[in-house]
Amino acid sequence: AQSVAQPEDQVNVAEGNPLTVKCTYSVSGNPYLFWYVQYPNRGLQFLLKYITGDNLVKGSYGFEAEFNKSQTSFHLKKPSALVSDSALYFCAVRDIAGTYKYIFGTGTRLKVLA
Amino acid sequence: GAVVSQHPSRVICKSGTSVKIECRSLDFQATTMFWYRQFPKQSLMLMATSNEGSKATYEQGVEKDKFLINHASLTLSTLTVTSAHPEDSSFYICSARRQRGLEETQYFGPGTRLLVL
């Protein structure tokens, strides 16, 4: 079965420092991977996705993610964190072809400290 | 583009009543929409897949008679929580699947917070 794991419940980073939010996946076949961000009492906002092609995917708000097949990882990164980046981040993988269901990780709360 | 709305954003109801939540894709057509439930500080749990013009597909453990889903058009899906009880209180989020050629992405609504008294 497809799955994603987010090993960190919370990540703290100082404003201006680079940030990384980790995600590893387990899929059969080629993975379709996504990152979403959720602000309090809001739905999820799409950040970026990896389907195929370049391993470094650039997304919204300056975020990027690196697909690493050998390490089965898809870590979310940003060179310089902003306080406004503080939110809950979810990694997701699309289920087997035909269902289009997304399987979400448990989420990582990012706190950017001023 | 790719905007999904939900209505209402927040609803309080008495135990035993039914509540309808609407999910609309505003600028694209969605043959498939999804309904999720999110408990505090937890991830999203997929409840069901809503297919336009056909019956919804429910995940294991989700009562289809309690959570009625109707996907009557390419831009609207509704979730009705029937005979609501306090344990149904939760944050309900829908998503709509947009397909462009071979690429597809889900876009999420802002969520509906349901409180059953």
Coordinates of C-alpha atoms in Angstrom, one line a residue:
Chain A
A1 CA 0.0 0.0 0.0
Q2 CA 1.1 3.5 -0.7
S3 CA 2.1 5.6 2.3
V4 CA 4.0 8.7 3.4
A5 CA 5.7 9.4 6.6
Q6 CA 6.5 12.8 8.2
P7 CA 8.9 11.9 11.0
E8 CA 8.8 15.3 12.7
D9 CA 5.7 16.6 14.5
Q10 CA 7.2 20.0 14.8
V11 CA 10.0 21.9 13.3
N12 CA 11.3 25.2 14.7
V13 CA 13.5 27.5 12.7
A14 CA 14.6 31.1 13.1
E15 CA 13.4 33.7 10.6
G16 CA 15.8 34.0 7.7
N17 CA 17.3 30.6 8.2
P18 CA 16.7 27.8 5.7
L19 CA 14.0 25.3 6.5
T20 CA 13.4 21.7 5.7
V21 CA 10.3 19.6 6.4
K22 CA 10.9 15.9 5.9
C23 CA 8.8 13.4 4.0
T24 CA 9.5 9.8 3.0
Y25 CA 7.3 7.7 0.9
S26 CA 6.5 4.1 0.1
V27 CA 4.9 3.3 -3.2
S28 CA 4.7 0.6 -5.8
G29 CA 5.5 2.1 -9.1
N30 CA 6.2 5.8 -9.9
P31 CA 5.2 8.1 -7.1
Y32 CA 3.0 11.2 -7.5
L33 CA 3.9 13.4 -4.5
F34 CA 2.5 16.6 -3.2
W35 CA 3.0 19.2 -0.5
Y36 CA 0.1 21.2 1.0
V37 CA 0.1 23.8 3.7
Q38 CA -2.7 24.4 6.2
Y39 CA -3.3 27.6 8.2
P40 CA -5.4 27.5 11.3
N41 CA -9.1 26.7 10.6
R42 CA -8.5 26.7 6.9
G43 CA -8.4 24.1 4.2
L44 CA -5.2 23.0 2.5
Q45 CA -3.3 25.1 0.0
F46 CA -1.4 23.4 -2.8
L47 CA 2.3 24.1 -2.7
L48 CA 3.9 21.9 -5.3
K49 CA 3.9 18.4 -6.8
Y50 CA 6.3 15.9 -8.3
I51 CA 5.1 13.7 -11.2
T52 CA 8.1 13.2 -13.3
G53 CA 11.1 15.1 -14.6
D54 CA 13.5 17.3 -12.6
N55 CA 14.1 16.1 -9.1
L56 CA 14.0 19.7 -7.8
V57 CA 10.4 21.0 -7.9
K58 CA 9.7 24.6 -7.4
G59 CA 6.4 25.7 -6.0
S60 CA 4.4 28.5 -4.4
Y61 CA 5.7 31.1 -1.9
G62 CA 9.4 30.3 -2.6
F63 CA 9.1 26.6 -1.5
E64 CA 10.8 23.8 -3.3
A65 CA 11.1 20.1 -2.8
E66 CA 13.7 17.6 -3.8
F67 CA 12.6 14.1 -5.0
N68 CA 15.2 11.5 -4.1
K69 CA 14.4 8.1 -5.4
S70 CA 17.2 6.2 -3.7
Q71 CA 16.3 7.6 -0.3
T72 CA 12.5 7.6 -1.1
S73 CA 12.3 11.1 0.2
F74 CA 10.5 14.3 -0.9
H75 CA 11.7 16.9 1.6
L76 CA 10.2 20.4 1.5
K77 CA 12.7 23.3 1.6
K78 CA 12.9 27.0 1.6
P79 CA 16.1 29.0 1.6
S80 CA 14.9 31.7 4.0
A81 CA 12.0 31.2 6.3
L82 CA 9.4 33.8 7.1
V83 CA 7.3 34.1 10.3
S84 CA 4.3 33.9 8.0
D85 CA 5.4 30.4 6.9
S86 CA 4.4 29.1 10.3
A87 CA 1.7 26.6 9.6
L88 CA 0.9 22.9 9.3
Y89 CA 2.5 21.1 6.3
F90 CA 1.2 17.9 4.8
C91 CA 3.0 15.6 2.4
A92 CA 0.8 13.4 0.3
V93 CA 1.1 10.6 -2.3
R94 CA -1.5 9.7 -4.8
D95 CA -2.9 6.2 -4.5
I96 CA -2.6 3.6 -7.2
A97 CA -3.7 4.8 -10.6
G98 CA -7.5 4.9 -11.2
T99 CA -8.6 5.9 -7.7
Y100 CA -7.0 9.4 -7.6
K101 CA -7.1 9.2 -3.8
Y102 CA -4.5 11.0 -1.9
I103 CA -2.8 9.5 1.2
F104 CA -1.6 12.2 3.6
G105 CA 1.1 12.1 6.1
T106 CA 0.5 13.1 9.7
G107 CA 1.6 16.6 9.2
T108 CA 4.5 18.7 10.5
R109 CA 3.9 21.9 12.3
L110 CA 6.4 24.6 11.3
K111 CA 7.1 27.4 13.7
V112 CA 9.3 30.2 12.4
L113 CA 10.6 32.3 15.3
A114 CA 11.2 36.0 14.9
Chain B
G1 CA -7.5 29.7 -10.8
A2 CA -8.4 26.4 -9.1
V3 CA -10.7 27.8 -6.4
V4 CA -12.9 25.5 -4.3
S5 CA -15.4 26.9 -1.9
Q6 CA -17.4 25.4 0.9
H7 CA -20.6 26.5 2.5
P8 CA -21.2 27.0 5.4
S9 CA -17.8 27.7 6.9
R10 CA -19.1 27.0 10.4
V11 CA -22.3 25.4 11.6
I12 CA -23.8 24.6 15.0
C13 CA -26.7 22.2 15.2
K14 CA -28.7 20.3 17.7
S15 CA -28.2 16.5 18.1
G16 CA -30.6 14.6 15.9
T17 CA -30.8 17.2 13.1
S18 CA -29.3 17.0 9.6
V19 CA -26.7 19.3 8.2
K20 CA -25.8 19.8 4.6
I21 CA -22.3 21.0 3.5
E22 CA -21.7 22.2 -0.1
C23 CA -18.5 22.0 -2.0
R24 CA -18.1 23.9 -5.2
S25 CA -15.3 24.2 -7.8
L26 CA -15.6 27.8 -8.9
D27 CA -13.4 27.9 -12.0
F28 CA -13.1 24.3 -13.2
Q29 CA -15.2 21.2 -13.7
A30 CA -14.6 18.4 -11.4
T31 CA -15.8 14.9 -12.2
T32 CA -14.4 13.7 -8.9
M33 CA -14.5 15.4 -5.5
F34 CA -13.4 14.0 -2.2
W35 CA -14.6 14.5 1.4
Y36 CA -12.3 14.5 4.3
R37 CA -12.6 14.7 8.0
Q38 CA -10.0 16.2 10.2
F39 CA -9.8 15.9 14.0
P40 CA -7.9 18.4 16.1
K41 CA -4.1 18.2 15.5
Q42 CA -4.6 15.2 13.2
S43 CA -4.2 14.5 9.6
L44 CA -7.0 14.3 7.0
M45 CA -9.0 11.2 6.9
L46 CA -10.6 10.4 3.6
M47 CA -14.3 9.6 4.0
A48 CA -15.5 9.2 0.5
T49 CA -15.0 9.8 -3.2
S50 CA -17.8 11.7 -4.9
N51 CA -18.2 10.9 -8.6
E52 CA -20.4 13.1 -10.7
G53 CA -23.5 11.3 -11.9
S54 CA -22.9 8.1 -9.9
K55 CA -22.8 6.8 -6.4
A56 CA -20.1 7.9 -4.0
T57 CA -17.4 5.4 -2.9
Y58 CA -17.0 5.3 0.8
E59 CA -13.9 4.4 2.8
Q60 CA -14.0 1.4 5.1
G61 CA -15.7 2.3 8.4
V62 CA -17.6 5.3 7.0
E63 CA -21.4 4.9 7.3
K64 CA -22.9 5.8 3.9
D65 CA -26.4 6.2 5.4
K66 CA -25.1 8.7 7.9
F67 CA -22.9 10.7 5.5
L68 CA -24.9 11.2 2.3
I69 CA -23.0 12.4 -0.7
N70 CA -24.5 13.8 -3.8
H71 CA -22.5 15.0 -6.8
A72 CA -25.2 16.3 -9.0
S73 CA -23.1 18.5 -11.3
L74 CA -19.6 19.0 -12.4
T75 CA -19.1 21.8 -10.0
L76 CA -21.1 20.8 -6.9
S77 CA -20.9 18.0 -4.4
T78 CA -22.9 18.0 -1.1
L79 CA -22.3 16.1 2.1
T80 CA -25.3 15.7 4.4
V81 CA -24.6 14.5 8.0
T82 CA -27.9 12.9 9.0
S83 CA -29.1 12.6 12.5
A84 CA -26.0 14.3 13.8
H85 CA -24.5 13.5 17.1
P86 CA -21.8 15.2 19.2
E87 CA -19.2 12.7 18.0
D88 CA -19.8 14.0 14.4
S89 CA -18.4 17.3 15.5
S90 CA -15.3 17.9 13.3
F91 CA -13.7 19.8 10.6
Y92 CA -14.9 18.7 7.2
I93 CA -12.9 19.5 4.1
C94 CA -13.7 18.8 0.5
S95 CA -11.4 18.7 -2.5
A96 CA -12.0 18.8 -6.2
R97 CA -9.8 17.0 -8.7
R98 CA -8.8 19.0 -11.7
Q99 CA -7.4 17.2 -14.7
R100 CA -5.4 19.0 -17.4
G101 CA -4.2 16.5 -20.0
L102 CA -2.3 13.8 -18.1
E103 CA -1.8 16.0 -15.1
E104 CA -4.2 16.1 -12.2
T105 CA -4.2 17.9 -8.8
Q106 CA -6.6 18.1 -6.0
Y107 CA -7.6 21.6 -4.8
F108 CA -9.1 21.9 -1.3
G109 CA -12.0 24.0 0.1
P110 CA -11.5 26.1 3.2
G111 CA -13.3 23.6 5.4
T112 CA -16.5 23.5 7.4
R113 CA -16.4 23.3 11.1
L114 CA -19.4 21.4 12.5
L115 CA -20.3 21.5 16.1
V116 CA -23.2 19.3 17.3
L117 CA -24.6 20.1 20.7

